[in-house]
Amino acid sequence: MTTSYELAGPDIVHESFGGDLVVLNLASGQYFGLNSSAALLWNAIVDGQAVTDEAATGALAFAQHLIELGLIVPATAVQAKPAAALSLDSAPTIEVYDDLSDLIVADPIHDVDDEAGWPKMPNTQS
């Protein structure tokens, strides 16, 4: 059985910095550093590829760890892209950091109206 995943929500963002991949959960303020193997798997997941241990050893366990961290969820899409074989140079690892979580969560720039932008706060009325 193959499974595909998607980001757990719009508060999960990621960026590559000089070969390192950092994932940020804007809701919790936690950020995550991924080694090169984990970054390859992350990029495959974000691309909508199916995740299998045949594609990369430890891929399913790594995906489960990402679910436990609240970064991904099983995809709701009916059809996943085929799993591509990945050549990992090491076991995928992810480092969890929460030393800046209070600052990230408190940053009001994330609480702006999607269309109007800063400094318009979102309309919270239903």
XYZ file of N, CA, C and O in Angstrom:
504
model
N 0.835 -1.182 0.000
C 0.000 0.000 0.000
C 0.882 1.248 0.000
O 1.862 1.327 0.725
N 0.527 2.203 -0.816
C 1.255 3.468 -0.842
C 0.369 4.554 -0.267
O -0.848 4.516 -0.387
N 1.010 5.495 0.342
C 0.298 6.590 0.968
C 0.929 7.892 0.535
O 2.146 7.986 0.406
N 0.085 8.889 0.323
C 0.616 10.220 0.069
C 0.130 11.143 1.186
O -0.837 10.850 1.876
N 0.834 12.236 1.334
C 0.569 13.157 2.427
C 0.521 14.579 1.885
O 0.926 14.849 0.763
N 0.038 15.467 2.737
C 0.033 16.887 2.410
C 0.337 17.666 3.681
O 0.289 17.110 4.784
N 0.668 18.929 3.517
C 0.940 19.760 4.689
C -0.283 19.796 5.585
O -1.420 19.783 5.101
N -0.060 19.873 6.876
C -1.155 19.841 7.848
C -2.010 21.101 7.814
O -3.091 21.117 8.388
N -1.572 22.128 7.142
C -2.358 23.349 7.034
C -1.517 24.503 6.536
O -0.303 24.361 6.313
N -2.140 25.656 6.394
C -1.422 26.820 5.865
C -0.375 27.388 6.822
O 0.459 28.188 6.406
N -0.406 26.966 8.076
C 0.578 27.446 9.050
C 1.902 26.698 8.965
O 2.842 27.023 9.685
N 1.992 25.705 8.101
C 3.239 24.954 7.920
C 3.934 25.509 6.677
O 3.414 25.408 5.566
N 5.080 26.122 6.890
C 5.845 26.714 5.792
C 7.265 26.157 5.825
O 7.737 25.695 6.866
N 7.929 26.207 4.690
C 9.282 25.667 4.622
C 10.108 26.492 3.658
O 9.588 27.128 2.737
N 11.407 26.476 3.902
C 12.334 27.243 3.065
C 13.696 26.557 3.110
O 14.100 26.030 4.138
N 14.369 26.592 1.980
C 15.717 26.052 1.899
C 16.712 27.197 2.042
O 16.559 28.236 1.398
N 17.684 27.019 2.903
C 18.716 28.021 3.146
C 20.075 27.382 2.937
O 20.549 26.641 3.794
N 20.676 27.655 1.794
C 22.013 27.137 1.525
C 22.142 25.641 1.671
O 23.099 25.156 2.264
N 21.172 24.905 1.183
C 21.221 23.453 1.256
C 20.544 22.868 2.482
O 20.326 21.666 2.547
N 20.243 23.687 3.477
C 19.526 23.216 4.663
C 18.050 23.543 4.499
O 17.694 24.590 3.974
N 17.199 22.642 4.956
C 15.761 22.865 4.892
C 15.236 23.143 6.294
O 15.535 22.403 7.236
N 14.480 24.207 6.411
C 13.854 24.577 7.680
C 12.342 24.586 7.467
O 11.847 25.153 6.495
N 11.629 23.938 8.371
C 10.170 23.903 8.351
C 9.698 24.649 9.588
O 10.232 24.456 10.681
N 8.710 25.508 9.415
C 8.195 26.328 10.514
C 6.707 26.097 10.670
O 5.962 26.115 9.692
N 6.284 25.864 11.901
C 4.870 25.786 12.229
C 4.503 27.126 12.858
O 4.846 27.391 14.015
N 3.839 27.987 12.076
C 3.503 29.327 12.553
C 2.517 29.302 13.713
O 2.502 30.224 14.527
N 1.700 28.264 13.812
C 0.717 28.181 14.895
C 1.366 27.868 16.234
O 0.995 28.426 17.264
N 2.360 26.971 16.233
C 3.002 26.583 17.490
C 4.286 27.346 17.751
O 4.756 27.398 18.880
N 4.882 27.896 16.696
C 6.157 28.581 16.827
C 7.354 27.656 16.772
O 8.484 28.109 16.806
N 7.129 26.355 16.669
C 8.235 25.420 16.557
C 8.824 25.488 15.154
O 8.109 25.716 14.179
N 10.131 25.271 15.078
C 10.745 25.136 13.766
C 11.624 23.896 13.780
O 12.000 23.386 14.835
N 11.899 23.393 12.590
C 12.507 22.086 12.442
C 13.630 22.150 11.423
O 13.465 22.739 10.353
N 14.753 21.570 11.762
C 15.877 21.474 10.841
C 15.956 20.063 10.295
O 15.979 19.100 11.066
N 15.974 19.912 8.988
C 16.010 18.611 8.347
C 17.377 18.379 7.716
O 17.903 19.280 7.049
N 17.924 17.182 7.925
C 19.181 16.860 7.252
C 18.896 16.631 5.767
O 17.737 16.661 5.327
N 19.931 16.387 4.982
C 19.751 16.303 3.526
C 18.815 15.164 3.120
O 18.008 15.320 2.203
N 18.885 14.026 3.802
C 17.987 12.910 3.483
C 16.544 13.248 3.831
O 15.624 12.959 3.072
N 16.340 13.863 4.986
C 14.999 14.272 5.385
C 14.447 15.327 4.425
O 13.261 15.323 4.103
N 15.311 16.211 3.950
C 14.883 17.240 2.999
C 14.419 16.613 1.691
O 13.424 17.058 1.102
N 15.125 15.573 1.211
C 14.686 14.874 0.002
C 13.303 14.269 0.185
O 12.430 14.388 -0.683
N 13.090 13.618 1.336
C 11.775 13.035 1.614
C 10.711 14.110 1.758
O 9.593 13.966 1.251
N 11.030 15.202 2.446
C 10.078 16.303 2.618
C 9.642 16.836 1.253
O 8.458 17.023 0.999
N 10.604 17.077 0.377
C 10.291 17.616 -0.940
C 9.424 16.652 -1.750
O 8.531 17.078 -2.481
N 9.666 15.347 -1.616
C 8.831 14.356 -2.295
C 7.409 14.390 -1.745
O 6.431 14.336 -2.499
N 7.281 14.515 -0.425
C 5.958 14.581 0.207
C 5.216 15.832 -0.246
O 4.047 15.768 -0.641
N 5.886 16.972 -0.214
C 5.262 18.237 -0.620
C 4.867 18.196 -2.099
O 3.872 18.781 -2.505
N 5.629 17.445 -2.901
C 5.340 17.297 -4.325
C 4.146 16.374 -4.575
O 3.676 16.259 -5.692
N 3.667 15.696 -3.532
C 2.514 14.811 -3.678
C 2.865 13.392 -4.075
O 1.991 12.615 -4.446
N 4.136 13.036 -3.969
C 4.543 11.677 -4.308
C 4.120 10.704 -3.220
O 4.091 11.034 -2.043
N 3.808 9.499 -3.642
C 3.514 8.437 -2.685
C 4.775 8.152 -1.872
O 5.886 8.296 -2.366
N 4.587 7.749 -0.632
C 5.709 7.445 0.253
C 5.729 5.946 0.495
O 4.745 5.365 0.958
N 6.849 5.334 0.157
C 7.020 3.899 0.374
C 8.432 3.645 0.890
O 9.353 4.413 0.612
N 8.582 2.549 1.609
C 9.923 2.171 2.051
C 10.749 1.629 0.890
O 11.969 1.567 0.976
N 10.078 1.245 -0.201
C 10.812 0.812 -1.385
C 11.487 2.010 -2.062
O 12.552 1.880 -2.654
N 10.878 3.171 -1.985
C 11.464 4.383 -2.586
C 12.666 4.852 -1.782
O 13.647 5.326 -2.346
N 12.565 4.736 -0.464
C 13.666 5.142 0.415
C 13.492 4.427 1.750
O 12.416 4.484 2.353
N 14.529 3.782 2.199
C 14.483 3.070 3.474
C 14.151 4.043 4.598
O 14.763 5.097 4.715
N 13.154 3.684 5.384
C 12.763 4.526 6.513
C 11.784 5.634 6.161
O 11.423 6.435 7.018
N 11.312 5.675 4.913
C 10.430 6.762 4.484
C 9.107 6.760 5.245
O 8.624 7.816 5.661
N 8.518 5.582 5.432
C 7.227 5.521 6.133
C 7.365 5.912 7.600
O 6.517 6.618 8.139
N 8.432 5.478 8.259
C 8.659 5.858 9.658
C 8.888 7.358 9.769
O 8.396 7.998 10.708
N 9.604 7.928 8.809
C 9.838 9.374 8.819
C 8.523 10.122 8.611
O 8.245 11.103 9.308
N 7.696 9.659 7.684
C 6.390 10.292 7.460
C 5.540 10.220 8.729
O 4.874 11.199 9.097
N 5.582 9.088 9.414
C 4.825 8.956 10.667
C 5.326 9.950 11.712
O 4.544 10.549 12.437
N 6.629 10.158 11.759
C 7.208 11.133 12.693
C 6.717 12.549 12.352
O 6.391 13.330 13.248
N 6.655 12.860 11.070
C 6.147 14.173 10.648
C 4.688 14.354 11.039
O 4.265 15.450 11.418
N 3.902 13.277 10.960
C 2.493 13.330 11.392
C 2.438 13.617 12.887
O 1.671 14.469 13.345
N 3.255 12.908 13.665
C 3.281 13.098 15.121
C 3.680 14.527 15.495
O 3.218 15.056 16.503
N 4.527 15.151 14.675
C 4.933 16.538 14.916
C 3.895 17.543 14.427
O 4.044 18.747 14.642
N 2.848 17.057 13.770
C 1.777 17.934 13.291
C 2.117 18.691 12.021
O 1.511 19.721 11.734
N 3.060 18.162 11.237
C 3.491 18.866 10.028
C 2.781 18.388 8.767
O 2.599 19.163 7.828
N 2.410 17.106 8.724
C 1.708 16.566 7.568
C 0.525 15.731 8.033
O 0.447 15.334 9.202
N -0.374 15.475 7.102
C -1.529 14.600 7.323
C -1.697 13.738 6.067
O -1.207 14.115 4.997
N -2.382 12.597 6.191
C -2.652 11.824 4.973
C -3.397 12.692 3.957
O -4.284 13.467 4.310
N -3.019 12.552 2.703
C -3.598 13.386 1.648
C -5.054 13.025 1.404
O -5.444 11.860 1.513
N -5.819 14.036 1.076
C -7.220 13.822 0.723
C -7.377 13.597 -0.777
O -8.433 13.209 -1.229
N -6.312 13.836 -1.543
C -6.351 13.636 -2.990
C -6.517 12.148 -3.296
O -5.990 11.290 -2.591
N -7.243 11.873 -4.349
C -7.514 10.490 -4.715
C -6.274 9.801 -5.275
O -5.979 8.669 -4.941
N -5.527 10.476 -6.102
C -4.396 9.858 -6.788
C -3.079 10.526 -6.406
O -2.903 11.714 -6.618
N -2.168 9.750 -5.871
C -0.835 10.255 -5.555
C 0.054 10.089 -6.774
O -0.156 9.214 -7.601
N 1.068 10.925 -6.860
C 2.094 10.732 -7.883
C 2.876 9.482 -7.508
O 3.025 9.173 -6.326
N 3.387 8.767 -8.498
C 4.172 7.566 -8.159
C 5.390 7.916 -7.306
O 5.966 8.992 -7.447
N 5.736 6.999 -6.428
C 6.914 7.196 -5.588
C 8.159 7.118 -6.455
O 8.313 6.193 -7.247
N 9.021 8.090 -6.314
C 10.294 8.078 -7.030
C 11.349 7.490 -6.107
O 11.358 7.762 -4.909
N 12.238 6.690 -6.665
C 13.332 6.123 -5.869
C 14.260 7.252 -5.447
O 14.677 8.069 -6.260
N 14.542 7.333 -4.170
C 15.408 8.375 -3.634
C 16.680 7.747 -3.097
O 16.637 6.725 -2.414
N 17.782 8.352 -3.396
C 19.071 7.879 -2.896
C 19.455 8.729 -1.690
O 19.911 9.856 -1.830
N 19.218 8.179 -0.511
C 19.508 8.903 0.725
C 20.936 8.609 1.162
O 21.365 7.456 1.182
N 21.670 9.656 1.517
C 23.056 9.473 1.942
C 23.180 9.143 3.429
O 24.250 8.795 3.907
N 22.062 9.273 4.157
C 22.044 8.960 5.587
C 20.595 8.768 6.013
O 19.677 8.999 5.226
N 20.385 8.381 7.249
C 19.026 8.244 7.765
C 18.389 9.634 7.865
O 19.063 10.595 8.256
N 17.117 9.753 7.504
C 16.463 11.058 7.622
C 16.282 11.436 9.092
O 15.801 10.641 9.891
N 16.714 12.635 9.437
C 16.543 13.122 10.812
C 15.965 14.517 10.780
O 16.143 15.278 9.829
N 15.273 14.834 11.851
C 14.672 16.159 11.999
C 14.937 16.647 13.415
O 14.718 15.916 14.382
N 15.446 17.850 13.512
C 15.704 18.474 14.810
C 14.551 19.425 15.112
O 14.134 20.200 14.245
N 14.055 19.375 16.345
C 12.927 20.206 16.750
C 13.435 21.323 17.649
O 14.171 21.075 18.602
N 13.042 22.556 17.329
C 13.434 23.720 18.115
C 12.190 24.493 18.531
O 11.280 24.703 17.733
N 12.165 24.909 19.775
C 11.060 25.749 20.224
C 11.550 26.964 21.006
O 10.779 27.626 21.692
N 12.834 27.291 20.871
C 13.409 28.399 21.619
C 12.847 29.758 21.198
O 12.891 30.707 21.973
N 12.307 29.870 20.003
C 11.733 31.141 19.539
C 10.215 31.089 19.433
O 9.607 32.010 18.898
N 9.608 30.025 19.944
C 8.171 29.830 19.742
C 7.332 30.976 20.292
O 6.365 31.395 19.663
N 7.697 31.519 21.454
C 6.923 32.637 22.013
C 6.966 33.850 21.088
O 5.959 34.535 20.897
N 8.119 34.114 20.497
C 8.247 35.263 19.597
C 7.503 35.043 18.277
O 6.864 35.952 17.761
N 7.597 33.828 17.735
C 6.940 33.536 16.457
C 5.434 33.589 16.604
O 4.737 34.186 15.777
N 4.901 32.995 17.658
C 3.457 32.993 17.871
C 2.942 34.404 18.151
O 1.853 34.783 17.713
N 3.718 35.211 18.847
C 3.292 36.563 19.203
C 3.428 37.554 18.058
O 2.864 38.646 18.122
N 4.159 37.202 17.000
C 4.393 38.116 15.883
C 3.077 38.408 15.167
O 2.479 37.527 14.560
N 2.595 39.643 15.202
C 1.290 39.959 14.629
C 1.262 39.934 13.103
O 0.192 39.951 12.518
N 2.379 39.856 12.439
C 2.395 39.855 10.977
C 1.654 38.639 10.420
O 1.140 38.666 9.319
N 1.563 37.566 11.213
C 0.873 36.361 10.763
C -0.632 36.463 10.949
O -1.364 35.616 10.466
N -1.095 37.495 11.634
C -2.519 37.666 11.908
C -3.104 38.801 11.090
O -3.856 39.625 11.601
N -2.800 38.829 9.819
C -3.298 39.900 8.964
C -4.337 39.361 8.008
O -4.418 38.166 7.743
N -5.108 40.257 7.470
C -6.101 39.905 6.473
C -5.378 39.410 5.214
O -4.445 40.055 4.735
N -5.804 38.269 4.679
C -5.129 37.674 3.518
C -5.136 38.587 2.300
O -4.169 38.640 1.551
N -6.215 39.316 2.086
C -6.313 40.164 0.899
C -5.754 41.561 1.125
O -5.072 42.109 0.274
N -6.049 42.149 2.273
C -5.642 43.535 2.531
C -4.202 43.640 3.018
O -3.549 44.648 2.797
N -3.700 42.569 3.671
C -2.332 42.612 4.177
C -2.206 43.450 5.435
O -3.176 43.815 6.084
N -0.973 43.775 5.760
C -0.660 44.540 6.958
C -1.059 45.981 6.761
O -0.862 46.509 5.680
N -1.631 46.692 7.697
C -1.871 46.339 9.094
C -3.317 45.936 9.367
O -3.775 46.030 10.488
N -4.045 45.501 8.362
C -5.457 45.132 8.530
C -5.569 43.762 9.192
O -5.071 42.780 8.679
N -6.199 43.727 10.361
C -6.423 42.463 11.062
C -7.547 41.717 10.358
O -8.453 42.315 9.763
N -7.528 40.385 10.404
C -8.592 39.618 9.750
C -9.925 39.840 10.447
O -9.982 40.067 11.658
N -10.986 39.783 9.668
C -12.323 39.896 10.205
C -12.680 38.555 10.818
O -12.787 37.546 10.121
N -12.876 38.499 12.125
C -13.122 37.252 12.810
C -14.614 36.967 13.005
O -14.975 36.002 13.615
N -15.465 37.827 12.474
C -16.898 37.592 12.590
C -17.329 36.522 11.607
O -16.834 36.441 10.503
N -18.273 35.682 12.035
C -18.758 34.609 11.158
C -19.833 35.094 10.227
O -20.645 35.869 10.513
